[in-house]
C-alpha cells in the first residue's frame, strides 16, 4: 500500500461539515463521502485507509484546496483520481502525490482562507465593526 496526499475541492452546501458524524445522525459529510467511495474503488480495508484532513470545515462551507491523506492500493495516481472522480458526488479530486509515513497534512507551512458572503446578506456597519 502507498500513502498519498490528495488535493480536493467541494461545495459545502451538500455536506454537514467535513468530519464524519455518528451514523445515527444520518448526516452526509465530506469524510463520509470520501471513505464510502474509497471502499468502492480501492482494495484497502476500511480500518487501514487512515483518512486525515489538513483542515476541518463546518456545515455548508466549501473548499477549493483542502488536502487529505490516506492509504491506497492504486499504483497510479492518475487512475486513482479518475476512479474517485467517476463515483464521488460533490467532492472533486484534483491532484495526488505519494507521501511518507511522517507526513501530517495538519502541519502545513502555509494556509490560505478566503471568506465570501452574498452582498445582500451583509450588514455593512456590523461587518466593518467586526
Coordinates of N, CA and C in Angstrom, one line a residue:
X1 N 0.8 -1.2 0.0 CA 0.0 0.0 0.0 C 0.9 1.2 0.0
X2 N 0.3 2.3 -0.6 CA 1.0 3.6 -0.7 C 0.2 4.6 0.1
X3 N 0.9 5.5 0.7 CA 0.2 6.6 1.4 C 0.3 7.8 0.4
X4 N -0.9 8.4 0.2 CA -0.9 9.6 -0.7 C -1.6 10.8 -0.1
X5 N -1.2 11.9 -0.6 CA -1.8 13.2 -0.3 C -2.6 13.6 -1.5
X6 N -3.9 14.0 -1.3 CA -4.7 14.4 -2.5 C -5.3 15.7 -2.2
X7 N -5.2 16.6 -3.1 CA -5.9 17.9 -3.0 C -7.3 17.7 -3.5
X8 N -8.3 18.2 -2.7 CA -9.7 18.1 -3.0 C -10.4 19.4 -3.0
X9 N -11.5 19.4 -3.6 CA -12.4 20.6 -3.6 C -13.8 20.1 -3.4
X10 N -14.7 20.9 -2.8 CA -16.1 20.5 -2.6 C -16.9 21.7 -2.3
X11 N -18.2 21.6 -2.7 CA -19.2 22.6 -2.4 C -19.9 22.2 -1.1
X12 N -19.7 23.1 -0.1 CA -20.2 22.7 1.2 C -21.7 22.6 1.4
X13 N -22.5 23.2 0.5 CA -23.9 23.2 0.6 C -24.6 21.8 0.7
X14 N -23.9 20.8 0.2 CA -24.4 19.4 0.2 C -23.9 18.6 1.4
X15 N -23.1 19.2 2.3 CA -22.5 18.5 3.4 C -22.7 19.1 4.8
X16 N -22.7 18.3 5.8 CA -22.8 18.7 7.2 C -21.4 18.7 7.8
X17 N -20.5 19.4 7.1 CA -19.2 19.6 7.6 C -18.3 18.5 6.9
X18 N -17.0 18.6 7.3 CA -16.0 17.7 6.7 C -15.8 16.4 7.4
X19 N -16.0 16.4 8.7 CA -15.7 15.3 9.6 C -16.9 14.3 9.7
X20 N -16.6 13.0 9.8 CA -17.6 12.0 10.0 C -18.4 12.2 11.3
X21 N -19.7 12.1 11.2 CA -20.6 12.2 12.3 C -21.1 10.8 12.7
X22 N -21.6 10.6 13.9 CA -22.1 9.3 14.3 C -23.2 8.9 13.3
X23 N -23.1 7.6 12.9 CA -24.1 7.1 11.9 C -25.5 7.3 12.3
X24 N -25.9 7.4 13.5 CA -27.3 7.6 13.9 C -27.8 9.0 13.5
X25 N -26.9 9.9 13.3 CA -27.3 11.3 12.9 C -27.8 11.3 11.4
X26 N -27.3 10.4 10.6 CA -27.7 10.3 9.2 C -27.1 11.5 8.4
X27 N -26.2 12.2 8.9 CA -25.7 13.4 8.3 C -24.6 13.0 7.2
X28 N -24.7 13.7 6.1 CA -23.7 13.5 5.0 C -22.5 14.4 5.2
X29 N -21.3 13.8 5.2 CA -20.1 14.6 5.4 C -19.1 14.4 4.3
X30 N -18.2 15.3 4.2 CA -17.1 15.1 3.2 C -16.3 13.8 3.5
X31 N -15.9 13.6 4.7 CA -15.1 12.4 5.0 C -15.9 11.2 4.8
X32 N -17.2 11.2 5.1 CA -18.1 10.0 4.8 C -18.2 9.7 3.3
X33 N -18.3 10.8 2.5 CA -18.4 10.6 1.1 C -17.0 10.0 0.5
X34 N -15.9 10.5 1.0 CA -14.6 10.0 0.5 C -14.4 8.6 1.0
X35 N -14.7 8.3 2.2 CA -14.5 6.9 2.7 C -15.3 5.9 2.0
X36 N -16.6 6.3 1.7 CA -17.5 5.4 1.0 C -17.0 5.1 -0.4
X37 N -16.5 6.2 -1.1 CA -16.0 6.0 -2.4 C -14.7 5.3 -2.5
X38 N -13.8 5.5 -1.5 CA -12.6 4.7 -1.4 C -12.9 3.2 -1.2
X39 N -13.8 2.9 -0.4 CA -14.2 1.5 -0.2 C -14.8 0.9 -1.5
X40 N -15.4 1.7 -2.3 CA -16.0 1.3 -3.6 C -14.9 1.0 -4.6
X41 N -13.9 1.9 -4.8 CA -13.0 1.7 -5.9 C -11.6 1.2 -5.5
X42 N -11.3 1.1 -4.2 CA -9.9 0.7 -3.8 C -10.0 -0.6 -3.1
X43 N -8.9 -1.3 -2.9 CA -8.9 -2.6 -2.3 C -8.4 -2.5 -0.8
X44 N -8.3 -1.3 -0.3 CA -7.8 -1.2 1.1 C -9.0 -1.3 2.1
X45 N -8.8 -2.2 3.1 CA -9.9 -2.4 4.1 C -10.1 -1.1 4.9
X46 N -11.3 -0.8 5.3 CA -11.8 0.4 5.9 C -10.8 0.7 7.1
X47 N -10.4 -0.2 7.9 CA -9.6 0.0 9.1 C -8.2 0.5 8.7
X48 N -7.8 0.3 7.4 CA -6.4 0.7 7.0 C -6.4 1.9 6.2
X49 N -7.5 2.5 5.8 CA -7.5 3.7 5.0 C -6.8 4.9 5.7
X50 N -7.1 5.1 7.0 CA -6.5 6.1 7.8 C -6.6 7.5 7.2
X51 N -7.8 7.9 6.9 CA -8.1 9.2 6.2 C -7.9 10.4 7.2
X52 N -7.0 11.3 6.8 CA -6.7 12.5 7.6 C -6.9 13.8 6.7
X53 N -7.4 14.8 7.3 CA -7.6 16.1 6.6 C -6.6 17.2 7.1
X54 N -6.3 18.1 6.2 CA -5.4 19.2 6.6 C -6.2 20.2 7.5
X55 N -7.5 20.4 7.2 CA -8.3 21.3 8.0 C -9.7 20.8 7.9
X56 N -10.5 21.3 8.9 CA -11.9 20.9 9.0 C -12.8 22.0 8.5
X57 N -13.9 21.7 8.0 CA -14.9 22.7 7.6 C -16.2 22.4 8.3
X58 N -17.0 23.5 8.5 CA -18.3 23.4 9.1 C -19.3 23.1 8.1
X59 N -20.5 22.8 8.5 CA -21.6 22.6 7.6 C -21.8 23.8 6.6
X60 N -21.9 23.4 5.3 CA -22.2 24.5 4.3 C -20.9 25.2 3.8
X61 N -19.8 24.9 4.4 CA -18.5 25.6 4.0 C -17.8 24.8 2.9
X62 N -17.4 25.5 1.8 CA -16.8 24.9 0.7 C -15.3 25.0 0.8
X63 N -14.6 24.2 0.0 CA -13.1 24.2 0.0 C -12.7 24.0 -1.4
X64 N -11.6 24.7 -1.8 CA -11.0 24.7 -3.1 C -9.7 23.9 -3.1
X65 N -9.0 23.8 -2.0 CA -7.7 23.1 -2.0 C -7.4 22.4 -0.7
X66 N -8.4 21.8 0.0 CA -8.1 21.0 1.2 C -7.3 19.8 0.8
X67 N -6.4 19.4 1.7 CA -5.6 18.2 1.5 C -6.0 17.1 2.4
X68 N -6.1 15.9 1.8 CA -6.4 14.7 2.6 C -5.2 13.7 2.4
X69 N -5.1 12.8 3.3 CA -4.1 11.8 3.2 C -4.7 10.4 3.6
X70 N -4.4 9.4 2.8 CA -4.9 8.1 3.1 C -4.0 7.0 2.4
X71 N -4.3 5.8 2.7 CA -3.6 4.6 2.1 C -4.4 4.1 0.9
X72 N -3.7 3.7 -0.1 CA -4.3 3.2 -1.3 C -3.6 2.0 -1.9
X73 N -4.3 1.2 -2.6 CA -3.7 0.1 -3.3 C -3.4 0.5 -4.8
X74 N -3.9 1.6 -5.2 CA -3.6 2.1 -6.6 C -2.1 2.4 -6.7
X75 N -1.5 1.9 -7.8 CA -0.1 2.3 -8.1 C 0.0 3.5 -9.0
X76 N -1.1 3.9 -9.6 CA -1.1 5.1 -10.5 C -2.0 6.2 -9.9
X77 N -1.3 7.3 -9.7 CA -2.1 8.5 -9.1 C -3.2 8.9 -10.1
X78 N -2.9 8.9 -11.4 CA -3.9 9.3 -12.4 C -5.1 8.4 -12.4
X79 N -4.9 7.1 -12.3 CA -6.0 6.2 -12.2 C -6.8 6.3 -10.9
X80 N -6.1 6.6 -9.8 CA -6.8 6.8 -8.5 C -7.7 8.0 -8.6
X81 N -7.2 9.1 -9.1 CA -8.0 10.3 -9.3 C -9.2 10.1 -10.2
X82 N -9.0 9.4 -11.3 CA -10.0 9.1 -12.3 C -11.1 8.3 -11.7
X83 N -10.7 7.3 -10.9 CA -11.7 6.4 -10.3 C -12.5 7.1 -9.3
X84 N -11.9 7.9 -8.4 CA -12.6 8.6 -7.4 C -13.5 9.7 -8.0
X85 N -13.1 10.4 -9.0 CA -13.9 11.4 -9.6 C -15.1 10.8 -10.4
X86 N -14.9 9.6 -10.8 CA -16.0 8.9 -11.6 C -17.2 8.6 -10.7
X87 N -16.9 8.3 -9.4 CA -18.0 7.9 -8.5 C -18.4 8.9 -7.4
X88 N -17.6 9.8 -7.1 CA -17.9 10.8 -6.0 C -18.9 11.8 -6.4
X89 N -19.7 12.2 -5.4 CA -20.8 13.2 -5.6 C -20.5 14.4 -4.8
X90 N -20.0 15.5 -5.4 CA -19.8 16.7 -4.7 C -18.4 16.9 -4.2
X91 N -17.5 15.9 -4.3 CA -16.1 16.0 -3.9 C -15.3 15.9 -5.2
X92 N -14.4 16.8 -5.5 CA -13.6 16.7 -6.7 C -12.1 16.5 -6.3
X93 N -11.5 15.4 -6.8 CA -10.2 15.0 -6.5 C -9.2 15.6 -7.6
X94 N -8.4 16.6 -7.2 CA -7.7 17.5 -8.1 C -6.3 17.0 -8.4
X95 N -5.5 16.6 -7.4 CA -4.2 16.2 -7.7 C -3.7 15.3 -6.6
X96 N -2.6 14.5 -6.8 CA -2.2 13.5 -5.9 C -0.7 13.3 -6.0
X97 N -0.1 13.0 -4.8 CA 1.3 12.7 -4.7 C 1.5 11.7 -3.6
X98 N 2.5 10.8 -3.7 CA 2.9 9.9 -2.7 C 3.6 10.7 -1.6
X99 N 3.3 10.3 -0.3 CA 4.0 10.9 0.8 C 4.5 9.9 1.8
X100 N 5.4 10.3 2.6 CA 6.0 9.3 3.6 C 5.1 9.2 4.8
X101 N 5.4 8.2 5.6 CA 4.7 7.9 6.9 C 4.6 9.1 7.8
X102 N 5.6 10.0 7.8 CA 5.6 11.1 8.7 C 4.8 12.3 8.3
X103 N 4.4 12.3 7.0 CA 3.7 13.5 6.5 C 2.3 13.7 7.3
X104 N 2.1 14.9 7.8 CA 0.9 15.2 8.5 C 0.3 16.4 7.8
X105 N -0.9 16.3 7.2 CA -1.5 17.4 6.5 C -1.9 18.6 7.4
X106 N -2.0 18.3 8.7 CA -2.4 19.4 9.6 C -1.2 20.3 9.9
X107 N 0.0 20.0 9.5 CA 1.2 20.8 9.9 C 1.7 21.5 8.6
X108 N 0.8 22.0 7.8 CA 1.2 22.7 6.6 C 1.9 24.0 7.0
X109 N 2.9 24.4 6.2 CA 3.7 25.6 6.4 C 2.8 26.8 6.2
X110 N 1.9 26.8 5.3 CA 1.0 27.9 5.0 C -0.4 27.4 4.7
X111 N -1.3 28.3 5.1 CA -2.7 28.1 4.8 C -3.3 29.4 4.3
X112 N -4.2 29.3 3.4 CA -4.9 30.5 2.8 C -6.4 30.2 3.0
X113 N -7.1 31.2 3.5 CA -8.5 31.2 3.7 C -9.1 32.4 3.0
X114 N -10.2 32.2 2.3 CA -10.9 33.3 1.7 C -12.4 33.1 2.0
X115 N -12.9 34.2 2.7 CA -14.3 34.1 3.1 C -15.1 35.0 2.2
X116 N -16.2 34.5 1.8 CA -17.1 35.2 0.9 C -18.6 35.1 1.5
X117 N -19.4 36.1 1.2 CA -20.8 36.0 1.6 C -21.6 36.8 0.6
X118 N -22.8 36.5 0.3 CA -23.6 37.3 -0.6 C -23.8 38.7 -0.1
X119 N -23.6 39.6 -1.0 CA -23.7 41.1 -0.6 C -25.0 41.4 0.0
X120 N -26.1 40.8 -0.4 CA -27.4 41.2 0.1 C -27.7 40.7 1.5
X121 N -26.7 39.9 2.1 CA -26.9 39.4 3.5 C -25.9 40.0 4.5
X122 N -25.2 41.0 4.0 CA -24.2 41.6 4.9 C -24.7 43.0 5.4
X123 N -24.6 43.2 6.7 CA -24.8 44.5 7.3 C -23.5 45.2 7.3
X124 N -23.3 46.2 6.4 CA -22.0 46.9 6.3 C -21.4 47.4 7.6
X125 N -22.3 48.0 8.5 CA -21.8 48.6 9.7 C -21.3 47.4 10.6
X126 N -22.0 46.4 10.8 CA -21.6 45.2 11.6 C -20.3 44.6 11.0
X127 N -20.3 44.5 9.7 CA -19.1 43.9 9.0 C -17.9 44.7 9.3
X128 N -18.0 46.1 9.2 CA -16.8 46.9 9.5 C -16.4 46.9 10.9
X129 N -17.4 46.8 11.8 CA -17.1 46.7 13.2 C -16.3 45.4 13.6
X130 N -16.7 44.4 12.9 CA -16.0 43.1 13.2 C -14.6 43.1 12.7

